Short mmCIF file of C-alpha atoms in Angstrom, two decimals:
data_model
loop_
_atom_site.label_atom_id
_atom_site.label_comp_id
_atom_site.label_asym_id
_atom_site.label_seq_id
_atom_site.Cartn_x
_atom_site.Cartn_y
_atom_site.Cartn_z
CA UNK E 1 170.53 107.06 161.00
CA UNK E 2 170.81 110.80 161.07
CA UNK E 3 167.77 113.03 161.27
CA UNK E 4 167.37 115.41 158.32
CA UNK E 5 165.69 118.77 158.72
CA UNK E 6 163.86 118.57 155.37
CA UNK E 7 161.91 115.60 156.73
CA UNK E 8 159.94 118.06 158.85
CA UNK E 9 159.01 119.95 155.69
CA UNK E 10 158.01 116.77 153.77
CA UNK E 11 155.33 115.79 156.26
CA UNK E 12 153.07 118.85 155.81
CA UNK E 13 153.69 118.84 152.05
CA UNK E 14 152.61 115.22 151.81
CA UNK E 15 149.57 115.92 153.96
CA UNK E 16 148.61 118.89 151.78
CA UNK E 17 148.93 116.93 148.55
CA UNK E 18 146.75 114.16 149.99
CA UNK E 19 144.13 116.63 151.10
CA UNK E 20 144.12 118.32 147.69
CA UNK E 21 143.77 114.95 145.93
CA UNK E 22 140.84 113.97 148.11
CA UNK E 23 139.12 117.27 147.35
CA UNK E 24 139.58 116.72 143.60
CA UNK E 25 138.19 113.19 143.87
CA UNK E 26 135.27 114.50 145.89
CA UNK E 27 134.51 117.11 143.23
CA UNK E 28 134.65 114.51 140.48
CA UNK E 29 132.41 112.19 142.45
CA UNK E 30 129.90 114.99 143.09
CA UNK E 31 129.93 115.98 139.42
CA UNK E 32 129.33 112.39 138.30
CA UNK E 33 126.58 111.99 140.86
CA UNK E 34 124.86 115.14 139.63
CA UNK E 35 125.09 113.96 136.03
CA UNK E 36 123.65 110.57 136.90
CA UNK E 37 120.91 112.25 138.84
CA UNK E 38 120.15 114.65 135.99
CA UNK E 39 120.10 111.91 133.32
CA UNK E 40 117.00 110.09 134.60
CA UNK E 41 115.26 113.42 135.16
CA UNK E 42 115.91 114.41 131.54
CA UNK E 43 114.78 110.98 130.42
CA UNK E 44 111.48 111.26 132.27
CA UNK E 45 110.98 114.80 130.99
CA UNK E 46 111.48 113.48 127.48
CA UNK E 47 108.90 110.75 128.04
CA UNK E 48 106.44 113.31 129.36
CA UNK E 49 106.93 115.50 126.30
CA UNK E 50 106.37 112.47 124.07
CA UNK E 51 103.10 111.68 125.82
CA UNK E 52 101.94 115.25 125.26
CA UNK E 53 103.10 115.12 121.62
CA UNK E 54 105.77 117.80 122.07
CA UNK E 55 108.46 116.21 119.95
CA UNK E 56 110.79 119.24 119.84
CA UNK E 57 111.01 119.42 123.62
CA UNK E 58 111.30 115.65 123.87
CA UNK E 59 114.31 115.70 121.54
CA UNK E 60 115.97 118.43 123.61
CA UNK E 61 115.40 116.43 126.79
CA UNK E 62 116.79 113.22 125.30
CA UNK E 63 119.85 115.04 123.93
CA UNK E 64 120.48 116.36 127.44
CA UNK E 65 120.09 112.86 128.87
CA UNK E 66 122.45 111.33 126.29
CA UNK E 67 125.03 114.05 127.00
CA UNK E 68 124.81 113.32 130.73
CA UNK E 69 125.07 109.56 130.28
CA UNK E 70 126.47 108.65 126.85
CA UNK E 71 126.59 104.96 127.71
CA UNK E 72 122.79 104.61 127.86
CA UNK E 73 121.90 102.64 124.73
CA UNK E 74 118.12 102.95 125.02
CA UNK E 75 118.36 106.74 125.05
CA UNK E 76 120.22 106.63 121.75
CA UNK E 77 117.51 104.46 120.22
CA UNK E 78 114.75 106.75 121.51
CA UNK E 79 116.53 109.80 120.13
CA UNK E 80 117.23 108.17 116.76
CA UNK E 81 113.61 107.05 116.38
CA UNK E 82 112.40 110.56 117.17
CA UNK E 83 114.68 112.04 114.52
CA UNK E 84 113.40 109.51 111.98
CA UNK E 85 109.74 110.25 112.80
CA UNK E 86 110.41 113.96 112.28
CA UNK E 87 112.07 113.32 108.93
CA UNK E 88 115.53 114.31 110.19
CA UNK E 89 117.10 111.23 108.68
CA UNK E 90 120.67 112.53 108.65
CA UNK E 91 120.61 113.08 112.41
CA UNK E 92 119.00 109.67 112.95
CA UNK E 93 121.77 108.06 110.90
CA UNK E 94 124.45 109.81 112.98
CA UNK E 95 122.89 108.60 116.23
CA UNK E 96 122.74 104.97 115.11
CA UNK E 97 126.18 105.05 113.48
CA UNK E 98 127.56 106.43 116.73
CA UNK E 99 126.14 103.40 118.51
CA UNK E 100 127.65 101.00 115.98
CA UNK E 101 131.08 102.59 116.41
CA UNK E 102 131.22 101.46 120.03
CA UNK E 103 133.40 98.40 120.59
CA UNK E 104 131.64 97.48 123.83
CA UNK E 105 128.18 97.24 122.24
CA UNK E 106 126.66 93.76 122.80
CA UNK E 107 125.82 91.70 119.72
CA UNK E 108 122.06 91.93 120.27
CA UNK E 109 122.20 95.74 120.61
CA UNK E 110 124.47 95.96 117.57
CA UNK E 111 121.90 94.13 115.44
CA UNK E 112 119.19 96.36 116.86
CA UNK E 113 121.22 99.42 115.87
CA UNK E 114 121.75 97.98 112.39
CA UNK E 115 118.04 97.47 111.82
CA UNK E 116 117.39 101.03 113.01
CA UNK E 117 120.10 102.36 110.68
CA UNK E 118 118.60 100.43 107.75
CA UNK E 119 115.22 102.00 108.52
CA UNK E 120 116.85 105.44 108.47
CA UNK E 121 118.36 104.77 105.03
CA UNK E 122 115.07 103.37 103.72
CA UNK E 123 113.05 106.36 104.89
CA UNK E 124 115.64 108.72 103.45
CA UNK E 125 115.31 107.02 100.05
CA UNK E 126 118.87 105.64 100.15
CA UNK E 127 117.67 102.25 98.99
CA UNK E 128 121.07 100.86 98.00
CA UNK E 129 122.51 101.55 101.45
CA UNK E 130 119.39 100.21 103.15
CA UNK E 131 119.60 97.06 101.02
CA UNK E 132 123.22 96.52 102.03
CA UNK E 133 122.40 96.70 105.74
CA UNK E 134 119.26 94.57 105.48
CA UNK E 135 121.22 91.93 103.53
CA UNK E 136 123.69 91.59 106.41
CA UNK E 137 120.74 91.01 108.76
CA UNK E 138 119.21 88.21 106.67
CA UNK E 139 120.91 85.63 108.90
CA UNK E 140 120.09 87.37 112.19
CA UNK E 141 117.09 87.17 114.54
CA UNK E 142 115.72 90.08 112.48
CA UNK E 143 115.58 87.89 109.36
CA UNK E 144 111.83 88.21 108.75
CA UNK E 145 111.89 91.98 109.18
CA UNK E 146 114.96 92.31 106.96
CA UNK E 147 113.44 90.17 104.21
CA UNK E 148 110.16 92.11 104.32
CA UNK E 149 112.09 95.35 103.92
CA UNK E 150 114.18 93.89 101.08
CA UNK E 151 110.94 92.90 99.37
CA UNK E 152 109.75 96.51 99.49
CA UNK E 153 113.08 97.71 98.12
CA UNK E 154 112.98 95.28 95.19
CA UNK E 155 109.40 96.34 94.44
CA UNK E 156 110.40 99.99 94.29
CA UNK E 157 113.44 99.30 92.14
CA UNK E 158 111.39 96.92 89.94
CA UNK E 159 113.81 94.03 90.44
CA UNK E 160 111.09 91.45 90.02
CA UNK E 161 113.21 88.25 90.00
CA UNK E 162 114.69 89.26 93.36
CA UNK E 163 111.25 90.16 94.67
CA UNK E 164 109.94 86.73 93.66
CA UNK E 165 112.85 85.04 95.46
CA UNK E 166 112.43 87.08 98.66
CA UNK E 167 108.66 86.53 98.72
CA UNK E 168 109.25 82.80 98.43
CA UNK E 169 111.68 82.92 101.36
CA UNK E 170 109.15 84.79 103.49
CA UNK E 171 106.48 82.25 102.65
CA UNK E 172 108.77 79.39 103.65
CA UNK E 173 109.50 81.17 106.94
CA UNK E 174 105.78 81.14 107.70
CA UNK E 175 105.47 84.93 107.42
CA UNK E 176 102.18 84.60 105.51
CA UNK E 177 100.89 83.85 102.04
CA UNK E 178 102.59 85.73 99.22
CA UNK E 179 100.91 83.99 96.27
CA UNK E 180 99.04 87.11 95.19
CA UNK E 181 102.15 89.31 95.26
CA UNK E 182 104.25 86.69 93.48
CA UNK E 183 101.63 86.45 90.71
CA UNK E 184 101.79 90.22 90.21
CA UNK E 185 105.60 90.14 90.24
CA UNK E 186 105.51 87.60 87.42
CA UNK E 187 103.05 89.82 85.53
CA UNK E 188 105.34 92.83 85.95
CA UNK E 189 108.27 90.75 84.77
CA UNK E 190 106.19 89.64 81.78
CA UNK E 191 105.47 93.26 80.88
CA UNK E 192 109.19 94.04 81.06
CA UNK E 193 109.87 91.17 78.67
CA UNK E 194 107.11 92.37 76.35
CA UNK E 195 108.71 95.81 76.17
CA UNK E 196 111.95 94.18 75.08
CA UNK E 197 110.10 92.20 72.39
CA UNK E 198 110.28 88.85 74.17
CA UNK E 199 106.67 87.68 73.76
CA UNK E 200 107.57 84.06 74.47
CA UNK E 201 109.26 85.13 77.70
CA UNK E 202 106.17 87.12 78.63
CA UNK E 203 103.91 84.11 78.11
CA UNK E 204 106.20 81.99 80.27
CA UNK E 205 106.06 84.62 83.01
CA UNK E 206 102.25 84.66 82.85
CA UNK E 207 102.21 80.87 83.18
CA UNK E 208 104.31 81.20 86.32
CA UNK E 209 101.86 83.83 87.61
CA UNK E 210 98.94 81.43 87.16
CA UNK E 211 100.85 78.71 88.99
CA UNK E 212 101.60 81.08 91.86
CA UNK E 213 97.95 82.17 92.19
CA UNK E 214 95.47 80.04 90.19
CA UNK E 215 92.63 82.49 90.82
CA UNK E 216 94.62 85.53 89.68
CA UNK E 217 92.78 87.73 87.17
CA UNK E 218 95.64 89.80 85.82
CA UNK E 219 97.55 87.02 83.99
CA UNK E 220 94.42 86.12 82.01
CA UNK E 221 93.76 89.75 81.20
CA UNK E 222 97.32 90.09 79.87
CA UNK E 223 96.94 86.85 77.93
CA UNK E 224 93.84 88.32 76.28
CA UNK E 225 95.81 91.43 75.35
CA UNK E 226 98.55 89.29 73.76
CA UNK E 227 95.95 87.31 71.78
CA UNK E 228 94.47 90.56 70.45
CA UNK E 229 97.92 91.79 69.42
CA UNK E 230 98.46 88.50 67.61
CA UNK E 231 95.13 88.96 65.79
CA UNK E 232 93.46 86.07 67.58
CA UNK E 233 90.12 87.50 68.84
CA UNK E 234 88.53 84.09 69.60
CA UNK E 235 91.31 83.22 72.03
CA UNK E 236 91.24 86.71 73.55
CA UNK E 237 87.50 86.40 74.13
CA UNK E 238 87.98 82.96 75.66
CA UNK E 239 90.47 84.39 78.17
CA UNK E 240 88.08 87.21 79.14
CA UNK E 241 85.17 84.83 79.59
CA UNK E 242 87.40 82.65 81.75
CA UNK E 243 87.94 85.66 84.04
CA UNK E 244 84.17 86.16 84.37
CA UNK E 245 83.74 82.50 85.24
CA UNK E 246 86.68 82.39 87.66
CA UNK E 247 86.19 85.78 89.39
CA UNK E 248 82.69 87.10 88.52
CA UNK E 249 83.23 90.36 90.42
CA UNK E 250 85.96 91.26 87.95
CA UNK E 251 83.64 90.97 84.95
CA UNK E 252 83.26 94.74 85.17
CA UNK E 253 86.94 95.18 84.24
CA UNK E 254 86.71 93.11 81.06
CA UNK E 255 83.09 93.59 79.95
CA UNK E 256 83.72 96.36 77.43
CA UNK E 257 86.70 94.54 75.88
CA UNK E 258 84.56 91.41 75.62
CA UNK E 259 81.74 93.37 73.93
CA UNK E 260 84.15 94.75 71.33
CA UNK E 261 85.46 91.26 70.63
CA UNK E 262 81.91 89.95 70.19
CA UNK E 263 81.34 92.78 67.69
CA UNK E 264 84.58 91.98 65.87
CA UNK E 265 83.58 88.33 65.59
CA UNK E 266 80.07 89.21 64.36
CA UNK E 267 78.48 87.69 67.47
CA UNK E 268 76.66 90.74 68.84
CA UNK E 269 73.47 88.85 69.72
CA UNK E 270 75.35 86.08 71.58
CA UNK E 271 77.49 88.66 73.32
CA UNK E 272 74.49 90.72 74.40
CA UNK E 273 72.79 87.62 75.83
CA UNK E 274 75.93 86.62 77.72
CA UNK E 275 76.49 90.10 79.11
CA UNK E 276 72.84 90.44 80.15
CA UNK E 277 73.24 87.25 82.18
CA UNK E 278 76.37 88.68 83.81
CA UNK E 279 74.54 91.95 84.50
CA UNK E 280 71.74 90.06 86.20
CA UNK E 281 74.04 88.10 88.50
CA UNK E 282 76.85 90.63 89.04
CA UNK E 283 75.52 94.12 88.27
CA UNK E 284 78.04 96.85 87.49
CA UNK E 285 77.85 100.00 85.41
CA UNK E 286 80.66 98.79 83.13
CA UNK E 287 78.71 95.63 82.32
CA UNK E 288 75.68 97.78 81.52
CA UNK E 289 77.86 99.88 79.18
CA UNK E 290 78.96 96.69 77.43
CA UNK E 291 75.33 95.59 76.95
CA UNK E 292 74.39 99.03 75.59
CA UNK E 293 77.31 98.84 73.17
CA UNK E 294 75.90 95.67 71.63
CA UNK E 295 72.27 96.85 71.54
CA UNK E 296 71.42 98.38 68.17
CA UNK E 297 67.93 99.66 69.00
CA UNK E 298 67.97 103.13 70.62
CA UNK E 299 64.65 102.67 72.39
CA UNK E 300 65.78 99.34 73.83
CA UNK E 301 69.00 100.93 75.09
CA UNK E 302 66.95 103.57 76.88
CA UNK E 303 64.71 100.97 78.53
CA UNK E 304 67.72 98.87 79.57
CA UNK E 305 69.32 101.89 81.22
CA UNK E 306 66.04 102.88 82.88
CA UNK E 307 65.51 99.35 84.17
CA UNK E 308 69.00 99.32 85.65
CA UNK E 309 68.39 102.69 87.32
CA UNK E 310 65.19 101.39 88.96
CA UNK E 311 67.09 98.54 90.64
CA UNK E 312 70.42 100.34 91.20
CA UNK E 313 69.72 103.94 92.09
CA UNK E 314 72.96 105.79 91.63
CA UNK E 315 74.22 108.86 89.82
CA UNK E 316 76.13 106.61 87.42
CA UNK E 317 72.99 104.78 86.32
CA UNK E 318 71.04 108.06 86.17
CA UNK E 319 73.73 109.45 83.87
CA UNK E 320 73.31 106.45 81.56
CA UNK E 321 69.56 107.05 81.34
CA UNK E 322 70.19 110.67 80.43
CA UNK E 323 72.73 109.63 77.80
CA UNK E 324 70.28 107.23 76.16
CA UNK E 325 67.37 109.65 76.36
CA UNK E 326 69.15 111.92 73.91
CA UNK E 327 68.51 109.34 71.21
CA UNK E 328 65.21 107.90 72.47
CA UNK E 329 63.70 111.33 73.15
CA UNK E 330 64.12 114.74 71.58
CA UNK E 331 66.88 116.82 73.20
CA UNK E 332 65.57 119.44 75.60
CA UNK E 333 67.38 122.21 77.51
CA UNK E 334 66.10 120.84 80.81
CA UNK E 335 67.46 117.36 80.06
CA UNK E 336 70.82 118.77 79.02
CA UNK E 337 71.03 120.87 82.18
CA UNK E 338 70.17 117.82 84.29
CA UNK E 339 72.86 115.78 82.53
CA UNK E 340 75.45 118.45 83.23
CA UNK E 341 74.42 118.64 86.89
CA UNK E 342 74.73 114.86 87.29
CA UNK E 343 78.09 114.85 85.53
CA UNK E 344 79.33 117.57 87.89
CA UNK E 345 78.25 115.58 90.92
CA UNK E 346 79.97 112.48 89.55
CA UNK E 347 83.39 114.05 89.12
CA UNK E 348 84.61 112.86 92.50
CA UNK E 349 82.53 109.68 92.60
CA UNK E 350 83.70 107.87 89.48
CA UNK E 351 87.00 106.83 91.02
CA UNK E 352 88.28 103.57 92.40
CA UNK E 353 89.13 103.54 96.11
CA UNK E 354 91.80 101.40 97.75
CA UNK E 355 90.22 99.17 100.39
CA UNK E 356 93.43 99.23 102.44
CA UNK E 357 94.21 102.94 102.70
CA UNK E 358 91.37 104.79 100.94
CA UNK E 359 93.54 106.30 98.20
CA UNK E 360 91.47 107.06 95.10
CA UNK E 361 92.49 106.59 91.48
CA UNK E 362 90.75 107.66 88.30
CA UNK E 363 91.56 104.37 86.55
CA UNK E 364 91.69 100.87 87.96
CA UNK E 365 95.19 99.89 89.07
CA UNK E 366 96.60 96.65 90.42
CA UNK E 367 99.11 98.34 92.72
CA UNK E 368 98.14 101.11 95.13
CA UNK E 369 100.66 103.98 94.83
CA UNK E 370 99.90 105.11 98.39
CA UNK E 371 100.05 101.98 100.58
CA UNK E 372 101.94 99.84 98.02
CA UNK E 373 99.30 97.09 98.37
CA UNK E 374 98.60 94.68 95.53
CA UNK E 375 95.06 94.16 94.23
CA UNK E 376 93.52 96.30 96.98
CA UNK E 377 91.08 98.13 94.67
CA UNK E 378 87.58 96.66 94.31
CA UNK E 379 86.56 96.46 90.62
CA UNK E 380 83.71 98.93 91.19
CA UNK E 381 83.79 102.69 91.53
CA UNK E 382 83.03 104.46 94.80
CA UNK E 383 79.53 105.44 93.63
CA UNK E 384 78.63 101.79 93.08
CA UNK E 385 80.30 100.55 96.24
CA UNK E 386 77.98 102.67 98.34
CA UNK E 387 75.04 100.69 96.95
CA UNK E 388 76.46 97.31 97.99
CA UNK E 389 78.11 98.27 101.27
CA UNK E 390 75.96 96.97 104.16
#
């Protein structure tokens, strides 16, 4: 074998290429090490900013951490949740969709990303897209959470048959009692049928509501309204009296309607006696108003209002005394000024207050527009509640 001169040149060239390759690998290794070292530091900085309620800086720190280590799933979830809390739903959606686009994402983390994405859509008001994602999760470990969210979506879109079905599924899963909500869903469905002229369908819906929640007040109140529309005051009065017997606290909601029905039937004396008994056992300003409506004697109305004020000292009862004094006594400037002062003080105290979230409404409502709770309003106004709150 002959010796070639170029072999002498190949040896240093090979050595140089090997040295250069090792330097490049060393640089890459150092760069990766620095990134891995920086990622936890950014993560901990982000946590510290969260604890001090500095969300802007926390987001910047988490973005830096995700950039340094894009494979960290928990950082993506933390960043997406922060975007959602700040109302930046589009950015939250992008973060969670980026996670779902990864082929190496484990099944459990994929479902976790799906539930987070559905929450982003729901908060952004994209209910159809949220519904689609939650529906796919109805057979996953997140089934209860997905069904609860679907229930909220069907409430907002007024799809009452679907809401009834979902509530029943949640009840069968042991997620709690949904009888009250189901009764209200049937009532809402009945009102929809009434608007379309299907009175028979409405009555069937109200029957289902009673079966779902036997102690529900609203179906009987709606039944009374139907009876009045059908010119059947005796049956309407029977339904209202059933409410007072079944749920005495709710007599205040139906007292004035009952008084008008007693008048219509020519039974003012019997109605006044019945309402006075209700006022004695379950006092409320609306029941007093119903009694006053049926009392023909002006002096007696004044004494009834005064007697109620003596036992239930509130601005509402004081206002009733002032109202009746205008007929029992001669009008005086001082009395009129006092009535105006009381009325001014009552402007913010004649409302109903949600027991769940504190939201106030001028008129009684079965569904709180703030917390979306059903039947969370006590049937007394805030001024009266202060008298019975221990």
